[in-house]
Amino acid sequence: MKTQWTKPYHGVTHAGEYGTKTHWVTVCDYGTFATLACWFPGCQFHPLHSDHKTAEEAKRAGEKYLRQHTL
């Protein structure tokens, strides 16, 4: 299954299903590094965060997260 990423907007892109009972990920590209936020039910505004060397690396990690948490 190919993950669909939104079109980047000021270096921010999202993938996954949005809602109160779903998981999704957000990648913020800062040029010299990128951050990944992994959103899950009940996290409110406290997703899991990780830093990566590139946006592509962060996206791969986000896709892995979604595969592990999607039915």
PDB file of N, H, CA, C and O in Angstrom:
ATOM      1  N   MET A   1       0.832  -1.179   0.000  1.00  0.00           N
ATOM      2  CA  MET A   1       0.000   0.000   0.000  1.00  0.00           C
ATOM      3  C   MET A   1       0.880   1.248   0.000  1.00  0.00           C
ATOM      4  O   MET A   1       1.753   1.393   0.856  1.00  0.00           O
ATOM      5  N   LYS A   2       0.658   2.137  -0.943  1.00  0.00           N
ATOM      6  H   LYS A   2      -0.051   2.020  -1.639  1.00  0.00           H
ATOM      7  CA  LYS A   2       1.421   3.392  -1.035  1.00  0.00           C
ATOM      8  C   LYS A   2       0.761   4.450  -0.167  1.00  0.00           C
ATOM      9  O   LYS A   2      -0.441   4.692  -0.277  1.00  0.00           O
ATOM     10  N   THR A   3       1.539   5.070   0.686  1.00  0.00           N
ATOM     11  H   THR A   3       2.515   4.873   0.776  1.00  0.00           H
ATOM     12  CA  THR A   3       1.029   6.129   1.551  1.00  0.00           C
ATOM     13  C   THR A   3       0.874   7.409   0.736  1.00  0.00           C
ATOM     14  O   THR A   3       1.784   7.798   0.003  1.00  0.00           O
ATOM     15  N   GLN A   4      -0.260   8.052   0.863  1.00  0.00           N
ATOM     16  H   GLN A   4      -0.999   7.736   1.458  1.00  0.00           H
ATOM     17  CA  GLN A   4      -0.518   9.308   0.173  1.00  0.00           C
ATOM     18  C   GLN A   4      -0.154  10.474   1.089  1.00  0.00           C
ATOM     19  O   GLN A   4      -0.735  10.637   2.161  1.00  0.00           O
ATOM     20  N   TRP A   5       0.800  11.270   0.660  1.00  0.00           N
ATOM     21  H   TRP A   5       1.272  11.137  -0.211  1.00  0.00           H
ATOM     22  CA  TRP A   5       1.211  12.455   1.408  1.00  0.00           C
ATOM     23  C   TRP A   5       0.526  13.677   0.814  1.00  0.00           C
ATOM     24  O   TRP A   5       0.347  13.762  -0.401  1.00  0.00           O
ATOM     25  N   THR A   6       0.143  14.619   1.660  1.00  0.00           N
ATOM     26  H   THR A   6       0.288  14.551   2.647  1.00  0.00           H
ATOM     27  CA  THR A   6      -0.422  15.861   1.162  1.00  0.00           C
ATOM     28  C   THR A   6       0.678  16.664   0.469  1.00  0.00           C
ATOM     29  O   THR A   6       1.866  16.429   0.690  1.00  0.00           O
ATOM     30  N   LYS A   7       0.272  17.600  -0.361  1.00  0.00           N
ATOM     31  H   LYS A   7      -0.693  17.790  -0.541  1.00  0.00           H
ATOM     32  CA  LYS A   7       1.228  18.498  -1.000  1.00  0.00           C
ATOM     33  C   LYS A   7       1.876  19.347   0.094  1.00  0.00           C
ATOM     34  O   LYS A   7       1.168  19.906   0.932  1.00  0.00           O
ATOM     35  N   PRO A   8       3.217  19.457   0.103  1.00  0.00           N
ATOM     36  CA  PRO A   8       3.879  20.260   1.136  1.00  0.00           C
ATOM     37  C   PRO A   8       3.405  21.715   1.135  1.00  0.00           C
ATOM     38  O   PRO A   8       3.240  22.323   0.078  1.00  0.00           O
ATOM     39  N   TYR A   9       3.196  22.248   2.301  1.00  0.00           N
ATOM     40  H   TYR A   9       3.330  21.753   3.160  1.00  0.00           H
ATOM     41  CA  TYR A   9       2.808  23.646   2.471  1.00  0.00           C
ATOM     42  C   TYR A   9       3.756  24.252   3.492  1.00  0.00           C
ATOM     43  O   TYR A   9       3.675  23.931   4.678  1.00  0.00           O
ATOM     44  N   HIS A  10       4.643  25.113   3.053  1.00  0.00           N
ATOM     45  H   HIS A  10       4.709  25.374   2.090  1.00  0.00           H
ATOM     46  CA  HIS A  10       5.684  25.709   3.900  1.00  0.00           C
ATOM     47  C   HIS A  10       6.486  24.630   4.633  1.00  0.00           C
ATOM     48  O   HIS A  10       6.820  24.787   5.807  1.00  0.00           O
ATOM     49  N   GLY A  11       6.791  23.532   3.930  1.00  0.00           N
ATOM     50  H   GLY A  11       6.519  23.405   2.976  1.00  0.00           H
ATOM     51  CA  GLY A  11       7.622  22.464   4.485  1.00  0.00           C
ATOM     52  C   GLY A  11       6.882  21.456   5.334  1.00  0.00           C
ATOM     53  O   GLY A  11       7.511  20.576   5.922  1.00  0.00           O
ATOM     54  N   VAL A  12       5.556  21.554   5.418  1.00  0.00           N
ATOM     55  H   VAL A  12       5.044  22.268   4.940  1.00  0.00           H
ATOM     56  CA  VAL A  12       4.768  20.634   6.249  1.00  0.00           C
ATOM     57  C   VAL A  12       3.905  19.758   5.357  1.00  0.00           C
ATOM     58  O   VAL A  12       3.238  20.253   4.448  1.00  0.00           O
ATOM     59  N   THR A  13       3.918  18.446   5.617  1.00  0.00           N
ATOM     60  H   THR A  13       4.460  18.043   6.355  1.00  0.00           H
ATOM     61  CA  THR A  13       3.099  17.495   4.877  1.00  0.00           C
ATOM     62  C   THR A  13       2.529  16.459   5.836  1.00  0.00           C
ATOM     63  O   THR A  13       3.111  16.188   6.887  1.00  0.00           O
ATOM     64  N   HIS A  14       1.388  15.882   5.471  1.00  0.00           N
ATOM     65  H   HIS A  14       0.915  16.102   4.617  1.00  0.00           H
ATOM     66  CA  HIS A  14       0.692  14.928   6.335  1.00  0.00           C
ATOM     67  C   HIS A  14       0.345  13.663   5.559  1.00  0.00           C
ATOM     68  O   HIS A  14       0.246  13.679   4.332  1.00  0.00           O
ATOM     69  N   ALA A  15       0.160  12.559   6.296  1.00  0.00           N
ATOM     70  H   ALA A  15       0.240  12.546   7.293  1.00  0.00           H
ATOM     71  CA  ALA A  15      -0.314  11.309   5.694  1.00  0.00           C
ATOM     72  C   ALA A  15      -1.117  10.547   6.740  1.00  0.00           C
ATOM     73  O   ALA A  15      -0.935  10.734   7.943  1.00  0.00           O
ATOM     74  N   GLY A  16      -1.999   9.695   6.262  1.00  0.00           N
ATOM     75  H   GLY A  16      -2.147   9.544   5.285  1.00  0.00           H
ATOM     76  CA  GLY A  16      -2.802   8.874   7.161  1.00  0.00           C
ATOM     77  C   GLY A  16      -4.249   9.303   7.131  1.00  0.00           C
ATOM     78  O   GLY A  16      -4.661  10.097   6.285  1.00  0.00           O
ATOM     79  N   GLU A  17      -5.015   8.769   8.062  1.00  0.00           N
ATOM     80  H   GLU A  17      -4.680   8.124   8.749  1.00  0.00           H
ATOM     81  CA  GLU A  17      -6.430   9.102   8.168  1.00  0.00           C
ATOM     82  C   GLU A  17      -6.618  10.033   9.352  1.00  0.00           C
ATOM     83  O   GLU A  17      -6.062   9.810  10.427  1.00  0.00           O
ATOM     84  N   TYR A  18      -7.404  11.075   9.144  1.00  0.00           N
ATOM     85  H   TYR A  18      -7.855  11.256   8.270  1.00  0.00           H
ATOM     86  CA  TYR A  18      -7.604  12.066  10.189  1.00  0.00           C
ATOM     87  C   TYR A  18      -8.912  11.780  10.913  1.00  0.00           C
ATOM     88  O   TYR A  18      -9.904  11.419  10.280  1.00  0.00           O
ATOM     89  N   GLY A  19      -8.924  11.935  12.208  1.00  0.00           N
ATOM     90  H   GLY A  19      -8.118  12.229  12.723  1.00  0.00           H
ATOM     91  CA  GLY A  19     -10.126  11.731  12.997  1.00  0.00           C
ATOM     92  C   GLY A  19      -9.778  11.372  14.422  1.00  0.00           C
ATOM     93  O   GLY A  19      -8.604  11.264  14.777  1.00  0.00           O
ATOM     94  N   THR A  20     -10.788  11.189  15.229  1.00  0.00           N
ATOM     95  H   THR A  20     -11.742  11.277  14.941  1.00  0.00           H
ATOM     96  CA  THR A  20     -10.554  10.929  16.646  1.00  0.00           C
ATOM     97  C   THR A  20     -10.122   9.503  16.925  1.00  0.00           C
ATOM     98  O   THR A  20      -9.573   9.239  17.995  1.00  0.00           O
ATOM     99  N   LYS A  21     -10.348   8.568  16.004  1.00  0.00           N
ATOM    100  H   LYS A  21     -10.794   8.782  15.135  1.00  0.00           H
ATOM    101  CA  LYS A  21     -10.003   7.165  16.248  1.00  0.00           C
ATOM    102  C   LYS A  21      -9.027   6.625  15.218  1.00  0.00           C
ATOM    103  O   LYS A  21      -9.012   5.425  14.945  1.00  0.00           O
ATOM    104  N   THR A  22      -8.225   7.490  14.655  1.00  0.00           N
ATOM    105  H   THR A  22      -8.237   8.465  14.877  1.00  0.00           H
ATOM    106  CA  THR A  22      -7.291   7.081  13.612  1.00  0.00           C
ATOM    107  C   THR A  22      -5.883   7.594  13.911  1.00  0.00           C
ATOM    108  O   THR A  22      -5.667   8.383  14.831  1.00  0.00           O
ATOM    109  N   HIS A  23      -4.941   7.123  13.110  1.00  0.00           N
ATOM    110  H   HIS A  23      -5.116   6.481  12.363  1.00  0.00           H
ATOM    111  CA  HIS A  23      -3.545   7.540  13.233  1.00  0.00           C
ATOM    112  C   HIS A  23      -3.151   8.349  11.997  1.00  0.00           C
ATOM    113  O   HIS A  23      -3.638   8.083  10.899  1.00  0.00           O
ATOM    114  N   TRP A  24      -2.282   9.324  12.174  1.00  0.00           N
ATOM    115  H   TRP A  24      -1.886   9.540  13.066  1.00  0.00           H
ATOM    116  CA  TRP A  24      -1.716  10.052  11.050  1.00  0.00           C
ATOM    117  C   TRP A  24      -0.361  10.595  11.468  1.00  0.00           C
ATOM    118  O   TRP A  24      -0.015  10.598  12.650  1.00  0.00           O
ATOM    119  N   VAL A  25       0.401  11.053  10.485  1.00  0.00           N
ATOM    120  H   VAL A  25       0.120  11.051   9.525  1.00  0.00           H
ATOM    121  CA  VAL A  25       1.750  11.566  10.737  1.00  0.00           C
ATOM    122  C   VAL A  25       1.927  12.916  10.051  1.00  0.00           C
ATOM    123  O   VAL A  25       1.280  13.215   9.047  1.00  0.00           O
ATOM    124  N   THR A  26       2.808  13.710  10.614  1.00  0.00           N
ATOM    125  H   THR A  26       3.333  13.467  11.430  1.00  0.00           H
ATOM    126  CA  THR A  26       3.141  15.020  10.068  1.00  0.00           C
ATOM    127  C   THR A  26       4.666  15.138   9.981  1.00  0.00           C
ATOM    128  O   THR A  26       5.373  14.827  10.940  1.00  0.00           O
ATOM    129  N   VAL A  27       5.158  15.580   8.847  1.00  0.00           N
ATOM    130  H   VAL A  27       4.584  15.832   8.068  1.00  0.00           H
ATOM    131  CA  VAL A  27       6.590  15.826   8.668  1.00  0.00           C
ATOM    132  C   VAL A  27       6.790  17.320   8.446  1.00  0.00           C
ATOM    133  O   VAL A  27       6.132  17.919   7.595  1.00  0.00           O
ATOM    134  N   CYS A  28       7.698  17.921   9.212  1.00  0.00           N
ATOM    135  H   CYS A  28       8.233  17.435   9.903  1.00  0.00           H
ATOM    136  CA  CYS A  28       8.087  19.327   9.057  1.00  0.00           C
ATOM    137  C   CYS A  28       9.535  19.357   8.587  1.00  0.00           C
ATOM    138  O   CYS A  28      10.434  18.909   9.298  1.00  0.00           O
ATOM    139  N   ASP A  29       9.754  19.882   7.398  1.00  0.00           N
ATOM    140  H   ASP A  29       9.023  20.246   6.820  1.00  0.00           H
ATOM    141  CA  ASP A  29      11.088  19.958   6.811  1.00  0.00           C
ATOM    142  C   ASP A  29      11.690  21.331   7.101  1.00  0.00           C
ATOM    143  O   ASP A  29      11.170  22.354   6.656  1.00  0.00           O
ATOM    144  N   TYR A  30      12.783  21.339   7.848  1.00  0.00           N
ATOM    145  H   TYR A  30      13.205  20.508   8.210  1.00  0.00           H
ATOM    146  CA  TYR A  30      13.455  22.588   8.209  1.00  0.00           C
ATOM    147  C   TYR A  30      14.704  22.833   7.364  1.00  0.00           C
ATOM    148  O   TYR A  30      15.460  23.770   7.622  1.00  0.00           O
ATOM    149  N   GLY A  31      14.916  21.989   6.357  1.00  0.00           N
ATOM    150  H   GLY A  31      14.301  21.229   6.147  1.00  0.00           H
ATOM    151  CA  GLY A  31      16.076  22.167   5.485  1.00  0.00           C
ATOM    152  C   GLY A  31      17.285  21.384   5.963  1.00  0.00           C
ATOM    153  O   GLY A  31      17.779  20.518   5.241  1.00  0.00           O
ATOM    154  N   THR A  32      17.771  21.668   7.165  1.00  0.00           N
ATOM    155  H   THR A  32      17.369  22.371   7.752  1.00  0.00           H
ATOM    156  CA  THR A  32      18.934  20.958   7.701  1.00  0.00           C
ATOM    157  C   THR A  32      18.546  19.720   8.501  1.00  0.00           C
ATOM    158  O   THR A  32      19.400  18.895   8.825  1.00  0.00           O
ATOM    159  N   PHE A  33      17.254  19.588   8.821  1.00  0.00           N
ATOM    160  H   PHE A  33      16.560  20.258   8.558  1.00  0.00           H
ATOM    161  CA  PHE A  33      16.726  18.397   9.486  1.00  0.00           C
ATOM    162  C   PHE A  33      15.207  18.418   9.331  1.00  0.00           C
ATOM    163  O   PHE A  33      14.634  19.402   8.862  1.00  0.00           O
ATOM    164  N   ALA A  34      14.566  17.331   9.729  1.00  0.00           N
ATOM    165  H   ALA A  34      15.031  16.532  10.110  1.00  0.00           H
ATOM    166  CA  ALA A  34      13.100  17.246   9.652  1.00  0.00           C
ATOM    167  C   ALA A  34      12.582  16.585  10.923  1.00  0.00           C
ATOM    168  O   ALA A  34      13.268  15.764  11.533  1.00  0.00           O
ATOM    169  N   THR A  35      11.370  16.949  11.314  1.00  0.00           N
ATOM    170  H   THR A  35      10.813  17.616  10.819  1.00  0.00           H
ATOM    171  CA  THR A  35      10.746  16.313  12.473  1.00  0.00           C
ATOM    172  C   THR A  35       9.536  15.511  12.011  1.00  0.00           C
ATOM    173  O   THR A  35       8.872  15.854  11.033  1.00  0.00           O
ATOM    174  N   LEU A  36       9.272  14.438  12.741  1.00  0.00           N
ATOM    175  H   LEU A  36       9.811  14.159  13.535  1.00  0.00           H
ATOM    176  CA  LEU A  36       8.121  13.580  12.491  1.00  0.00           C
ATOM    177  C   LEU A  36       7.250  13.598  13.730  1.00  0.00           C
ATOM    178  O   LEU A  36       7.738  13.368  14.837  1.00  0.00           O
ATOM    179  N   ALA A  37       5.963  13.870  13.558  1.00  0.00           N
ATOM    180  H   ALA A  37       5.566  14.057  12.659  1.00  0.00           H
ATOM    181  CA  ALA A  37       4.985  13.785  14.646  1.00  0.00           C
ATOM    182  C   ALA A  37       4.029  12.649  14.302  1.00  0.00           C
ATOM    183  O   ALA A  37       3.420  12.646  13.232  1.00  0.00           O
ATOM    184  N   CYS A  38       3.898  11.691  15.208  1.00  0.00           N
ATOM    185  H   CYS A  38       4.392  11.694  16.077  1.00  0.00           H
ATOM    186  CA  CYS A  38       3.007  10.551  15.016  1.00  0.00           C
ATOM    187  C   CYS A  38       1.798  10.729  15.929  1.00  0.00           C
ATOM    188  O   CYS A  38       1.901  10.621  17.151  1.00  0.00           O
ATOM    189  N   TRP A  39       0.651  11.004  15.309  1.00  0.00           N
ATOM    190  H   TRP A  39       0.567  11.092  14.317  1.00  0.00           H
ATOM    191  CA  TRP A  39      -0.584  11.281  16.037  1.00  0.00           C
ATOM    192  C   TRP A  39      -1.359   9.986  16.236  1.00  0.00           C
ATOM    193  O   TRP A  39      -1.384   9.138  15.344  1.00  0.00           O
ATOM    194  N   PHE A  40      -1.982   9.826  17.382  1.00  0.00           N
ATOM    195  H   PHE A  40      -1.961  10.515  18.106  1.00  0.00           H
ATOM    196  CA  PHE A  40      -2.744   8.618  17.698  1.00  0.00           C
ATOM    197  C   PHE A  40      -3.958   8.993  18.534  1.00  0.00           C
ATOM    198  O   PHE A  40      -3.979  10.071  19.127  1.00  0.00           O
ATOM    199  N   PRO A  41      -4.974   8.127  18.597  1.00  0.00           N
ATOM    200  CA  PRO A  41      -6.174   8.441  19.367  1.00  0.00           C
ATOM    201  C   PRO A  41      -5.839   8.768  20.822  1.00  0.00           C
ATOM    202  O   PRO A  41      -5.107   8.031  21.482  1.00  0.00           O
ATOM    203  N   GLY A  42      -6.375   9.864  21.304  1.00  0.00           N
ATOM    204  H   GLY A  42      -6.970  10.463  20.768  1.00  0.00           H
ATOM    205  CA  GLY A  42      -6.176  10.256  22.694  1.00  0.00           C
ATOM    206  C   GLY A  42      -4.935  11.073  22.968  1.00  0.00           C
ATOM    207  O   GLY A  42      -4.736  11.510  24.102  1.00  0.00           O
ATOM    208  N   CYS A  43      -4.079  11.300  21.960  1.00  0.00           N
ATOM    209  H   CYS A  43      -4.240  10.945  21.040  1.00  0.00           H
ATOM    210  CA  CYS A  43      -2.839  12.038  22.231  1.00  0.00           C
ATOM    211  C   CYS A  43      -3.090  13.533  22.383  1.00  0.00           C
ATOM    212  O   CYS A  43      -2.235  14.254  22.898  1.00  0.00           O
ATOM    213  N   GLN A  44      -4.247  14.002  21.943  1.00  0.00           N
ATOM    214  H   GLN A  44      -4.941  13.416  21.524  1.00  0.00           H
ATOM    215  CA  GLN A  44      -4.613  15.416  21.961  1.00  0.00           C
ATOM    216  C   GLN A  44      -3.530  16.210  21.235  1.00  0.00           C
ATOM    217  O   GLN A  44      -3.373  16.042  20.026  1.00  0.00           O
ATOM    218  N   PHE A  45      -2.785  17.061  21.919  1.00  0.00           N
ATOM    219  H   PHE A  45      -2.913  17.198  22.901  1.00  0.00           H
ATOM    220  CA  PHE A  45      -1.720  17.827  21.267  1.00  0.00           C
ATOM    221  C   PHE A  45      -0.342  17.350  21.713  1.00  0.00           C
ATOM    222  O   PHE A  45       0.599  18.139  21.800  1.00  0.00           O
ATOM    223  N   HIS A  46      -0.230  16.044  21.995  1.00  0.00           N
ATOM    224  H   HIS A  46      -0.994  15.403  21.924  1.00  0.00           H
ATOM    225  CA  HIS A  46       1.029  15.460  22.465  1.00  0.00           C
ATOM    226  C   HIS A  46       1.396  14.231  21.644  1.00  0.00           C
ATOM    227  O   HIS A  46       1.455  13.131  22.195  1.00  0.00           O
ATOM    228  N   PRO A  47       1.648  14.382  20.328  1.00  0.00           N
ATOM    229  CA  PRO A  47       2.030  13.227  19.514  1.00  0.00           C
ATOM    230  C   PRO A  47       3.452  12.781  19.850  1.00  0.00           C
ATOM    231  O   PRO A  47       4.192  13.488  20.534  1.00  0.00           O
ATOM    232  N   LEU A  48       3.817  11.609  19.361  1.00  0.00           N
ATOM    233  H   LEU A  48       3.215  11.036  18.804  1.00  0.00           H
ATOM    234  CA  LEU A  48       5.193  11.145  19.482  1.00  0.00           C
ATOM    235  C   LEU A  48       6.038  11.933  18.486  1.00  0.00           C
ATOM    236  O   LEU A  48       5.621  12.115  17.342  1.00  0.00           O
ATOM    237  N   HIS A  49       7.218  12.406  18.897  1.00  0.00           N
ATOM    238  H   HIS A  49       7.556  12.258  19.826  1.00  0.00           H
ATOM    239  CA  HIS A  49       8.093  13.209  18.032  1.00  0.00           C
ATOM    240  C   HIS A  49       9.433  12.517  17.846  1.00  0.00           C
ATOM    241  O   HIS A  49       9.935  11.851  18.752  1.00  0.00           O
ATOM    242  N   SER A  50      10.006  12.686  16.660  1.00  0.00           N
ATOM    243  H   SER A  50       9.599  13.227  15.925  1.00  0.00           H
ATOM    244  CA  SER A  50      11.376  12.233  16.414  1.00  0.00           C
ATOM    245  C   SER A  50      12.006  13.151  15.369  1.00  0.00           C
ATOM    246  O   SER A  50      11.309  13.696  14.514  1.00  0.00           O
ATOM    247  N   ASP A  51      13.313  13.319  15.440  1.00  0.00           N
ATOM    248  H   ASP A  51      13.880  12.876  16.135  1.00  0.00           H
ATOM    249  CA  ASP A  51      14.073  14.143  14.492  1.00  0.00           C
ATOM    250  C   ASP A  51      14.791  13.231  13.506  1.00  0.00           C
ATOM    251  O   ASP A  51      15.221  12.133  13.861  1.00  0.00           O
ATOM    252  N   HIS A  52      14.917  13.692  12.269  1.00  0.00           N
ATOM    253  H   HIS A  52      14.568  14.584  11.981  1.00  0.00           H
ATOM    254  CA  HIS A  52      15.556  12.916  11.205  1.00  0.00           C
ATOM    255  C   HIS A  52      16.440  13.840  10.374  1.00  0.00           C
ATOM    256  O   HIS A  52      16.250  15.056  10.361  1.00  0.00           O
ATOM    257  N   LYS A  53      17.408  13.243   9.683  1.00  0.00           N
ATOM    258  H   LYS A  53      17.562  12.255   9.694  1.00  0.00           H
ATOM    259  CA  LYS A  53      18.350  14.033   8.884  1.00  0.00           C
ATOM    260  C   LYS A  53      17.686  14.694   7.689  1.00  0.00           C
ATOM    261  O   LYS A  53      18.056  15.805   7.309  1.00  0.00           O
ATOM    262  N   THR A  54      16.699  14.015   7.085  1.00  0.00           N
ATOM    263  H   THR A  54      16.398  13.112   7.394  1.00  0.00           H
ATOM    264  CA  THR A  54      16.021  14.551   5.906  1.00  0.00           C
ATOM    265  C   THR A  54      14.516  14.324   6.018  1.00  0.00           C
ATOM    266  O   THR A  54      14.054  13.525   6.833  1.00  0.00           O
ATOM    267  N   ALA A  55      13.766  15.035   5.194  1.00  0.00           N
ATOM    268  H   ALA A  55      14.141  15.685   4.532  1.00  0.00           H
ATOM    269  CA  ALA A  55      12.314  14.845   5.159  1.00  0.00           C
ATOM    270  C   ALA A  55      11.969  13.462   4.621  1.00  0.00           C
ATOM    271  O   ALA A  55      11.010  12.843   5.082  1.00  0.00           O
ATOM    272  N   GLU A  56      12.731  12.972   3.658  1.00  0.00           N
ATOM    273  H   GLU A  56      13.510  13.474   3.283  1.00  0.00           H
ATOM    274  CA  GLU A  56      12.466  11.637   3.105  1.00  0.00           C
ATOM    275  C   GLU A  56      12.651  10.560   4.166  1.00  0.00           C
ATOM    276  O   GLU A  56      11.867   9.613   4.233  1.00  0.00           O
ATOM    277  N   GLU A  57      13.676  10.699   4.989  1.00  0.00           N
ATOM    278  H   GLU A  57      14.313  11.468   4.934  1.00  0.00           H
ATOM    279  CA  GLU A  57      13.908   9.748   6.085  1.00  0.00           C
ATOM    280  C   GLU A  57      12.745   9.809   7.079  1.00  0.00           C
ATOM    281  O   GLU A  57      12.279   8.773   7.553  1.00  0.00           O
ATOM    282  N   ALA A  58      12.283  10.999   7.390  1.00  0.00           N
ATOM    283  H   ALA A  58      12.661  11.841   7.005  1.00  0.00           H
ATOM    284  CA  ALA A  58      11.151  11.158   8.308  1.00  0.00           C
ATOM    285  C   ALA A  58       9.886  10.551   7.712  1.00  0.00           C
ATOM    286  O   ALA A  58       9.103   9.926   8.426  1.00  0.00           O
ATOM    287  N   LYS A  59       9.679  10.731   6.405  1.00  0.00           N
ATOM    288  H   LYS A  59      10.315  11.239   5.825  1.00  0.00           H
ATOM    289  CA  LYS A  59       8.513  10.149   5.749  1.00  0.00           C
ATOM    290  C   LYS A  59       8.548   8.625   5.804  1.00  0.00           C
ATOM    291  O   LYS A  59       7.529   7.986   6.067  1.00  0.00           O
ATOM    292  N   ARG A  60       9.721   8.042   5.555  1.00  0.00           N
ATOM    293  H   ARG A  60      10.549   8.560   5.341  1.00  0.00           H
ATOM    294  CA  ARG A  60       9.838   6.575   5.635  1.00  0.00           C
ATOM    295  C   ARG A  60       9.490   6.084   7.037  1.00  0.00           C
ATOM    296  O   ARG A  60       8.795   5.079   7.190  1.00  0.00           O
ATOM    297  N   ALA A  61       9.971   6.792   8.060  1.00  0.00           N
ATOM    298  H   ALA A  61      10.536   7.608   7.935  1.00  0.00           H
ATOM    299  CA  ALA A  61       9.652   6.416   9.436  1.00  0.00           C
ATOM    300  C   ALA A  61       8.154   6.581   9.705  1.00  0.00           C
ATOM    301  O   ALA A  61       7.556   5.763  10.405  1.00  0.00           O
ATOM    302  N   GLY A  62       7.552   7.631   9.155  1.00  0.00           N
ATOM    303  H   GLY A  62       8.037   8.295   8.587  1.00  0.00           H
ATOM    304  CA  GLY A  62       6.119   7.849   9.310  1.00  0.00           C
ATOM    305  C   GLY A  62       5.302   6.770   8.626  1.00  0.00           C
ATOM    306  O   GLY A  62       4.293   6.317   9.168  1.00  0.00           O
ATOM    307  N   GLU A  63       5.729   6.352   7.434  1.00  0.00           N
ATOM    308  H   GLU A  63       6.548   6.720   6.994  1.00  0.00           H
ATOM    309  CA  GLU A  63       5.033   5.286   6.720  1.00  0.00           C
ATOM    310  C   GLU A  63       5.111   3.972   7.496  1.00  0.00           C
ATOM    311  O   GLU A  63       4.142   3.214   7.545  1.00  0.00           O
ATOM    312  N   LYS A  64       6.263   3.711   8.099  1.00  0.00           N
ATOM    313  H   LYS A  64       7.050   4.327   8.060  1.00  0.00           H
ATOM    314  CA  LYS A  64       6.409   2.505   8.927  1.00  0.00           C
ATOM    315  C   LYS A  64       5.457   2.567  10.117  1.00  0.00           C
ATOM    316  O   LYS A  64       4.811   1.571  10.444  1.00  0.00           O
ATOM    317  N   TYR A  65       5.365   3.726  10.768  1.00  0.00           N
ATOM    318  H   TYR A  65       5.890   4.535  10.503  1.00  0.00           H
ATOM    319  CA  TYR A  65       4.443   3.911  11.896  1.00  0.00           C
ATOM    320  C   TYR A  65       3.006   3.629  11.466  1.00  0.00           C
ATOM    321  O   TYR A  65       2.272   2.925  12.159  1.00  0.00           O
ATOM    322  N   LEU A  66       2.606   4.186  10.310  1.00  0.00           N
ATOM    323  H   LEU A  66       3.203   4.758   9.747  1.00  0.00           H
ATOM    324  CA  LEU A  66       1.240   3.980   9.837  1.00  0.00           C
ATOM    325  C   LEU A  66       0.956   2.510   9.521  1.00  0.00           C
ATOM    326  O   LEU A  66      -0.125   2.008   9.827  1.00  0.00           O
ATOM    327  N   ARG A  67       1.930   1.816   8.907  1.00  0.00           N
ATOM    328  H   ARG A  67       2.809   2.224   8.659  1.00  0.00           H
ATOM    329  CA  ARG A  67       1.745   0.387   8.627  1.00  0.00           C
ATOM    330  C   ARG A  67       1.534  -0.401   9.912  1.00  0.00           C
ATOM    331  O   ARG A  67       0.725  -1.328   9.944  1.00  0.00           O
ATOM    332  N   GLN A  68       2.249  -0.043  10.967  1.00  0.00           N
ATOM    333  H   GLN A  68       2.906   0.710  10.941  1.00  0.00           H
ATOM    334  CA  GLN A  68       2.142  -0.759  12.234  1.00  0.00           C
ATOM    335  C   GLN A  68       0.841  -0.466  12.972  1.00  0.00           C
ATOM    336  O   GLN A  68       0.413  -1.267  13.803  1.00  0.00           O
ATOM    337  N   HIS A  69       0.204   0.671  12.683  1.00  0.00           N
ATOM    338  H   HIS A  69       0.552   1.322  12.008  1.00  0.00           H
ATOM    339  CA  HIS A  69      -0.969   1.079  13.443  1.00  0.00           C
ATOM    340  C   HIS A  69      -2.246   1.188  12.627  1.00  0.00           C
ATOM    341  O   HIS A  69      -3.246   1.723  13.103  1.00  0.00           O
ATOM    342  N   THR A  70      -2.216   0.682  11.401  1.00  0.00           N
ATOM    343  H   THR A  70      -1.403   0.247  11.014  1.00  0.00           H
ATOM    344  CA  THR A  70      -3.394   0.731  10.553  1.00  0.00           C
ATOM    345  C   THR A  70      -3.872  -0.687  10.293  1.00  0.00           C
ATOM    346  O   THR A  70      -3.067  -1.579  10.024  1.00  0.00           O
ATOM    347  N   LEU A  71      -5.165  -0.894  10.371  1.00  0.00           N
ATOM    348  H   LEU A  71      -5.819  -0.169  10.589  1.00  0.00           H
ATOM    349  CA  LEU A  71      -5.730  -2.225  10.121  1.00  0.00           C
ATOM    350  C   LEU A  71      -5.683  -2.580   8.667  1.00  0.00           C
ATOM    351  O   LEU A  71      -6.118  -3.665   8.281  1.00  0.00           O
TER     352      LEU A  71
END
